[in-house]
C-alpha cells in the first residue's frame, strides 16, 4: 500500500503574459502585487502551508525578478536593521523560510504549460508533485493546495482543482466530465481543453492547482517526441489538459476533480486582478479604511 506525500511543487512562470501587456513587457506577471505582496509570494505561501519543501520555478530570461524576490537582499536587510524597522525586516526575511529549497529552471521557448512542467522531469523522478499557477489567486481559510494534499493522503491519486464557470466562459478553461451532483470530489471520466458551451461536458472548469502522479511526465515526454517528429516549424503548445486526458487511461491511474473551498481570482485577466486587489485591500489593515470609504461613496472624507 503506497503512502506518498507531496513535497515538491512546480511553479510554471515562463508564460508571456500577453493579456497583461504593457505591464508585463519587462516585468513578470507573477510579480504584480496584490496590495503589497506579489502574486508569486501568495502562491509560495500556499505551497508551504501544504507541506511543500521543494519549490521548482520554471522561468525564462525575463523573469529574473522572481529569483531576486526569493533571494537575500543584504543591503536592504542591513538598512532596515540599522533604522530599526524590525517589522519590515522580519517580513522581508520570512519571504524565503529556512528549510525550503528554491530551484530555478529555464524553459527556452514558450511551448505551453505541459512543456513547462516537463522541464522539471529529472527533479521530480517518480514522486507525486503539485503544480501551482500563481495567477490563479485563491483566498481560503485552509489553503487550496493544503485541502488537496489532505485529500491526496487518502486517495493517493492525481487531483485537480475545479470550480463552476459561467457557460459563456467554458472556452477559456479545461472542462471536466464527471458524474452529476457530486459534492466535493469525483472521479473524472474525461477532460477537454476549452470547449464551446454546447460541447462542454459540464460547467466545471480547471483552475491552477494540481497534484499529479509522475506518470504524467512520461506522457508529456511522448507527446513532445510526437510533436518533434511532426517536424512543424511552429510547434503547437504542449497542453497539460491533453496529458491529463491520456493519464486517465494510463496504468492504474485515476484522476479526481476537487471542488475547493475558497474564493478564486483570475489575476491573469485585468478584471480579475482589479477584483482581487479590492478583495485583499478590504482585508488589509493599512488600506481597508480608505478603501471602504471610497466604496461607500464618501470620497470627500479622503481629501
Ligand atoms: P497562460 O495561459 O496564462 O499564459 O499560462 P501566459 O503566457 O501566462 O498569459 P497570457 O495568456 O499570454 O496573458 C498558464 C500558466 O502557464 C505558464 C504561465 O506562466 C502561466 O503560469 N506557462 C505558459 C509557462 O510556464 N510556459 C509556457 O510556455 C506557457
Coordinates of C-alpha atoms and ligand atoms in Angstrom, one line a residue:
X1 CA 0.0 0.0 0.0
X2 CA 1.6 3.3 -1.0
X3 CA 1.6 6.3 1.2
X4 CA 3.3 9.0 -0.7
X5 CA 3.5 12.6 0.5
X6 CA 3.6 15.6 -1.8
X7 CA 6.7 17.7 -1.1
X8 CA 7.6 19.2 -4.5
X9 CA 5.7 21.9 -6.3
X10 CA 6.3 23.3 -9.8
X11 CA 5.5 27.0 -10.4
X12 CA 5.4 27.5 -14.2
X13 CA 6.2 31.2 -14.6
X14 CA 7.6 31.2 -18.1
X15 CA 4.4 32.4 -19.9
X16 CA 4.5 35.7 -21.8
X17 CA 1.5 37.3 -20.0
X18 CA 0.2 38.9 -23.2
X19 CA -3.2 39.6 -21.6
X20 CA -1.5 42.0 -19.2
X21 CA 0.6 44.0 -21.7
X22 CA 2.1 46.5 -21.5
X23 CA 2.7 45.9 -17.7
X24 CA 4.3 42.5 -18.5
X25 CA 6.7 43.7 -21.2
X26 CA 9.6 43.8 -18.8
X27 CA 8.1 42.7 -15.5
X28 CA 6.9 39.2 -14.8
X29 CA 3.1 38.9 -14.4
X30 CA 3.8 36.9 -11.3
X31 CA 5.5 39.9 -9.6
X32 CA 2.4 42.1 -9.9
X33 CA 1.4 43.0 -6.4
X34 CA -2.0 42.4 -4.8
X35 CA -1.9 45.3 -2.3
X36 CA 1.8 44.8 -1.2
X37 CA 2.6 41.2 -2.0
X38 CA 3.5 39.8 -5.4
X39 CA 1.2 37.0 -6.8
X40 CA 4.1 34.5 -6.7
X41 CA 4.6 35.1 -2.9
X42 CA 0.9 34.2 -2.2
X43 CA 1.4 31.0 -4.3
X44 CA 4.6 30.1 -2.4
X45 CA 3.0 30.7 1.0
X46 CA 0.1 28.4 -0.1
X47 CA 2.5 25.7 -1.1
X48 CA 4.5 25.9 2.1
X49 CA 1.3 25.7 4.1
X50 CA 0.5 22.4 2.3
X51 CA 3.8 20.9 3.3
X52 CA 5.9 21.6 0.2
X53 CA 9.6 21.9 0.8
X54 CA 11.0 22.0 -2.8
X55 CA 9.8 24.9 -4.9
X56 CA 10.7 24.4 -8.6
X57 CA 10.2 27.6 -10.7
X58 CA 10.1 27.2 -14.5
X59 CA 11.3 30.6 -15.6
X60 CA 12.7 32.4 -18.7
X61 CA 15.1 35.2 -19.4
X62 CA 12.7 38.0 -18.4
X63 CA 11.7 36.5 -15.0
X64 CA 14.8 37.2 -13.0
X65 CA 12.9 39.4 -10.6
X66 CA 11.3 36.2 -9.2
X67 CA 14.7 34.8 -8.3
X68 CA 15.7 38.0 -6.7
X69 CA 12.5 38.2 -4.7
X70 CA 13.2 34.8 -3.0
X71 CA 16.9 35.6 -2.5
X72 CA 18.5 37.5 0.4
X73 CA 18.9 41.3 -0.1
X74 CA 21.8 42.0 2.4
X75 CA 21.8 45.8 1.7
X76 CA 18.1 46.1 2.4
X77 CA 18.2 44.0 5.5
X78 CA 21.2 46.0 6.8
X79 CA 19.3 49.2 6.2
X80 CA 16.1 48.0 7.9
X81 CA 18.1 46.8 10.9
X82 CA 20.0 50.0 11.2
X83 CA 16.9 52.1 11.0
X84 CA 15.1 49.8 13.5
X85 CA 12.3 48.9 11.0
X86 CA 12.2 45.5 12.6
X87 CA 8.7 44.6 11.4
X88 CA 9.6 45.1 7.8
X89 CA 12.9 43.3 8.4
X90 CA 11.1 40.3 9.7
X91 CA 8.6 40.4 6.7
X92 CA 11.5 40.5 4.3
X93 CA 13.4 37.7 5.9
X94 CA 10.3 35.5 6.0
X95 CA 9.9 35.6 2.3
X96 CA 12.2 32.6 2.0
X97 CA 11.8 30.4 5.1
X98 CA 14.6 28.1 6.3
X99 CA 14.5 24.5 5.1
X100 CA 12.7 25.5 1.9
X101 CA 14.6 24.8 -1.3
X102 CA 14.1 27.1 -4.3
X103 CA 15.2 25.7 -7.7
X104 CA 15.1 27.6 -10.9
X105 CA 14.9 26.0 -14.4
X106 CA 14.7 27.8 -17.7
X107 CA 12.1 27.0 -20.4
X108 CA 14.0 28.1 -23.5
X109 CA 10.8 28.6 -25.6
X110 CA 7.2 29.1 -24.5
X111 CA 5.9 25.8 -25.8
X112 CA 3.0 25.6 -23.4
X113 CA 2.1 24.7 -19.8
X114 CA 2.7 21.0 -20.5
X115 CA 6.1 21.6 -21.8
X116 CA 7.0 23.9 -18.8
X117 CA 6.1 21.1 -16.4
X118 CA 8.1 18.6 -18.5
X119 CA 11.2 20.7 -17.9
X120 CA 11.2 19.6 -14.3
X121 CA 11.1 15.8 -15.1
X122 CA 14.6 15.0 -13.8
X123 CA 13.9 16.8 -10.5
X124 CA 10.6 15.1 -9.9
X125 CA 11.7 11.5 -10.5
X126 CA 8.9 9.2 -9.5
X127 CA 7.4 11.4 -6.8
X128 CA 3.9 12.9 -6.9
X129 CA 4.1 16.7 -7.3
X130 CA 2.0 19.8 -7.1
X131 CA 1.6 22.5 -9.8
X132 CA 0.5 26.0 -8.9
X133 CA -0.3 28.7 -11.4
X134 CA 0.3 31.9 -9.4
X135 CA -2.1 34.0 -11.5
X136 CA -5.0 32.0 -10.1
X137 CA -5.1 33.5 -6.6
X138 CA -7.3 31.7 -4.1
X139 CA -8.3 33.2 -0.8
X140 CA -9.3 30.4 1.6
X141 CA -9.3 29.6 5.3
X142 CA -7.3 26.5 4.7
X143 CA -5.1 27.0 1.5
X144 CA -6.5 25.3 -1.6
X145 CA -3.3 23.2 -2.0
X146 CA -3.4 22.2 1.6
X147 CA -7.0 21.0 1.2
X148 CA -5.9 19.0 -1.8
X149 CA -2.8 17.5 -0.1
X150 CA -5.2 16.3 2.7
X151 CA -7.4 14.5 0.1
X152 CA -4.3 13.1 -1.6
X153 CA -3.2 11.5 1.6
X154 CA -6.4 9.4 1.5
X155 CA -6.7 8.6 -2.2
X156 CA -3.1 8.6 -3.5
X157 CA -4.3 9.6 -7.0
X158 CA -4.0 12.7 -9.1
X159 CA -6.3 15.6 -8.1
X160 CA -7.2 18.8 -10.0
X161 CA -8.9 21.8 -8.6
X162 CA -12.2 22.7 -10.3
X163 CA -14.9 25.3 -9.9
X164 CA -18.1 26.2 -11.6
X165 CA -17.6 28.6 -14.5
X166 CA -20.1 30.6 -16.5
X167 CA -21.3 28.8 -19.6
X168 CA -20.1 31.6 -21.8
X169 CA -16.6 31.0 -20.5
X170 CA -16.2 27.3 -20.9
X171 CA -14.0 28.1 -23.9
X172 CA -11.4 29.6 -21.6
X173 CA -10.9 26.5 -19.4
X174 CA -10.2 22.8 -19.3
X175 CA -13.6 21.3 -18.6
X176 CA -14.1 18.0 -16.8
X177 CA -16.6 15.3 -17.3
X178 CA -17.8 13.8 -14.0
X179 CA -21.0 12.1 -12.6
X180 CA -23.6 14.8 -11.9
X181 CA -24.4 16.1 -8.5
X182 CA -21.2 15.3 -6.6
X183 CA -20.4 17.5 -3.6
X184 CA -16.6 17.8 -3.1
X185 CA -14.7 15.2 -5.0
X186 CA -15.4 13.0 -8.1
X187 CA -13.5 10.7 -10.4
X188 CA -13.1 12.1 -13.8
X189 CA -14.5 10.3 -16.9
X190 CA -12.8 12.8 -19.2
X191 CA -11.4 16.3 -19.7
X192 CA -11.3 18.6 -22.7
X193 CA -9.5 21.8 -23.4
X194 CA -11.6 25.0 -23.9
X195 CA -14.8 23.6 -25.4
X196 CA -17.6 25.8 -26.5
X197 CA -20.6 25.7 -24.2
X198 CA -22.6 23.4 -26.4
X199 CA -19.7 20.8 -26.4
X200 CA -18.8 21.2 -22.7
X201 CA -19.4 18.0 -20.7
X202 CA -20.1 20.1 -17.5
X203 CA -19.7 23.6 -16.2
X204 CA -16.7 22.7 -14.1
X205 CA -13.5 24.4 -15.1
X206 CA -10.0 23.5 -14.1
X207 CA -8.2 26.2 -12.1
X208 CA -4.5 26.4 -11.4
X209 CA -3.9 23.8 -8.7
X210 CA -2.9 20.2 -9.4
X211 CA -1.5 17.3 -7.6
X212 CA -0.2 14.9 -10.2
X213 CA 1.4 11.4 -10.3
X214 CA 4.8 11.3 -12.0
X215 CA 3.4 9.1 -14.8
X216 CA 2.1 12.3 -16.5
X217 CA 5.7 13.3 -17.2
X218 CA 6.2 10.2 -19.3
X219 CA 3.0 11.0 -21.2
X220 CA 4.2 14.6 -21.7
X221 CA 7.6 13.3 -22.9
X222 CA 5.9 11.1 -25.5
X223 CA 3.7 13.9 -26.6
X224 CA 6.8 16.1 -27.1
X225 CA 8.5 13.4 -29.1
X226 CA 5.5 13.2 -31.4
X227 CA 5.4 17.0 -31.7
X228 CA 9.1 16.9 -32.7
X229 CA 8.6 14.1 -35.2
X230 CA 5.8 16.0 -36.9
X231 CA 8.6 18.5 -37.8
X232 CA 6.4 21.6 -37.8
X233 CA 8.4 24.8 -37.8
X234 CA 5.9 26.4 -35.4
X235 CA 5.3 23.6 -32.9
X236 CA 2.0 23.8 -31.2
X237 CA 1.9 24.3 -27.5
X238 CA 2.0 21.1 -25.3
X239 CA -1.3 21.2 -23.4
X240 CA -1.4 19.9 -19.8
X241 CA -5.1 19.1 -20.3
X242 CA -4.3 16.7 -23.2
X243 CA -1.8 14.9 -21.0
X244 CA -4.3 14.6 -18.1
X245 CA -6.8 13.1 -20.6
X246 CA -4.2 10.5 -21.5
X247 CA -3.3 9.9 -17.8
X248 CA -6.9 8.7 -17.3
X249 CA -6.2 5.6 -19.3
X250 CA -2.6 5.1 -18.3
X251 CA -1.6 2.2 -16.0
X252 CA -3.6 2.2 -12.8
X253 CA -4.1 6.0 -12.8
X254 CA -7.3 7.7 -11.8
X255 CA -7.8 11.5 -11.7
X256 CA -10.2 13.3 -9.4
X257 CA -11.8 16.7 -9.6
X258 CA -11.9 18.6 -6.4
X259 CA -14.2 21.5 -5.6
X260 CA -12.1 23.5 -3.2
X261 CA -13.4 25.9 -0.5
X262 CA -12.3 29.4 -1.1
X263 CA -12.6 32.4 -3.5
X264 CA -10.6 32.4 -6.6
X265 CA -9.5 35.4 -8.7
X266 CA -8.2 35.1 -12.3
X267 CA -5.3 37.5 -11.9
X268 CA -4.1 36.7 -15.4
X269 CA -7.0 38.9 -16.6
X270 CA -7.3 42.6 -15.9
X271 CA -10.7 42.4 -14.3
X272 CA -9.8 39.5 -12.1
X273 CA -6.7 41.3 -11.0
X274 CA -8.6 44.5 -10.0
X275 CA -11.2 42.5 -8.2
X276 CA -8.5 40.7 -6.2
X277 CA -6.9 44.0 -5.3
X278 CA -10.2 45.2 -3.9
X279 CA -10.9 42.0 -2.1
X280 CA -7.4 41.9 -0.4
X281 CA -7.4 45.7 0.1
X282 CA -10.6 45.4 2.1
X283 CA -8.8 43.0 4.4
X284 CA -5.6 44.9 4.7
X285 CA -5.3 46.9 7.9
X286 CA -3.4 49.9 6.2
X287 CA -5.8 50.1 3.3
X288 CA -9.3 48.9 4.4
X289 CA -10.4 52.2 6.0
X290 CA -9.8 54.4 3.0
X291 CA -11.0 51.8 0.5
X292 CA -14.2 51.2 2.5
X293 CA -14.8 55.0 2.4
X294 CA -14.3 55.2 -1.3
X295 CA -16.6 52.2 -2.0
X296 CA -19.3 53.7 0.2
X297 CA -19.1 56.9 -1.9
X298 CA -17.6 59.0 0.8
X299 CA -14.7 60.1 -1.3
X300 CA -14.8 63.7 0.1
X301 CA -13.7 62.3 3.5
X302 CA -10.4 61.4 2.0
X303 CA -9.4 64.9 0.7
Ligands
LIG1 P1 -1.3 31.3 -19.6 O1 -2.2 30.5 -20.5 O2 -2.0 32.1 -18.5 O3 -0.4 32.1 -20.5 O4 -0.4 30.2 -18.9 P2 0.5 33.4 -20.0 O5 1.6 33.5 -21.0 O6 0.9 33.3 -18.6 O7 -0.5 34.6 -20.1 P3 -1.3 35.2 -21.4 O8 -2.5 34.2 -21.7 O9 -0.4 35.3 -22.6 O10 -1.8 36.5 -20.9 C1 -0.7 29.5 -17.8 C2 0.5 29.2 -16.9 O11 1.5 28.5 -17.6 C3 2.7 29.2 -17.6 C4 2.3 30.6 -17.4 O12 3.5 31.3 -16.8 C5 1.1 30.5 -16.5 O13 1.5 30.4 -15.2 N1 3.3 28.9 -18.9 C6 2.6 29.0 -20.1 C7 4.7 28.6 -19.0 O14 5.4 28.5 -17.9 N2 5.2 28.3 -20.2 C8 4.6 28.4 -21.3 O15 5.1 28.1 -22.4 C9 3.2 28.7 -21.3

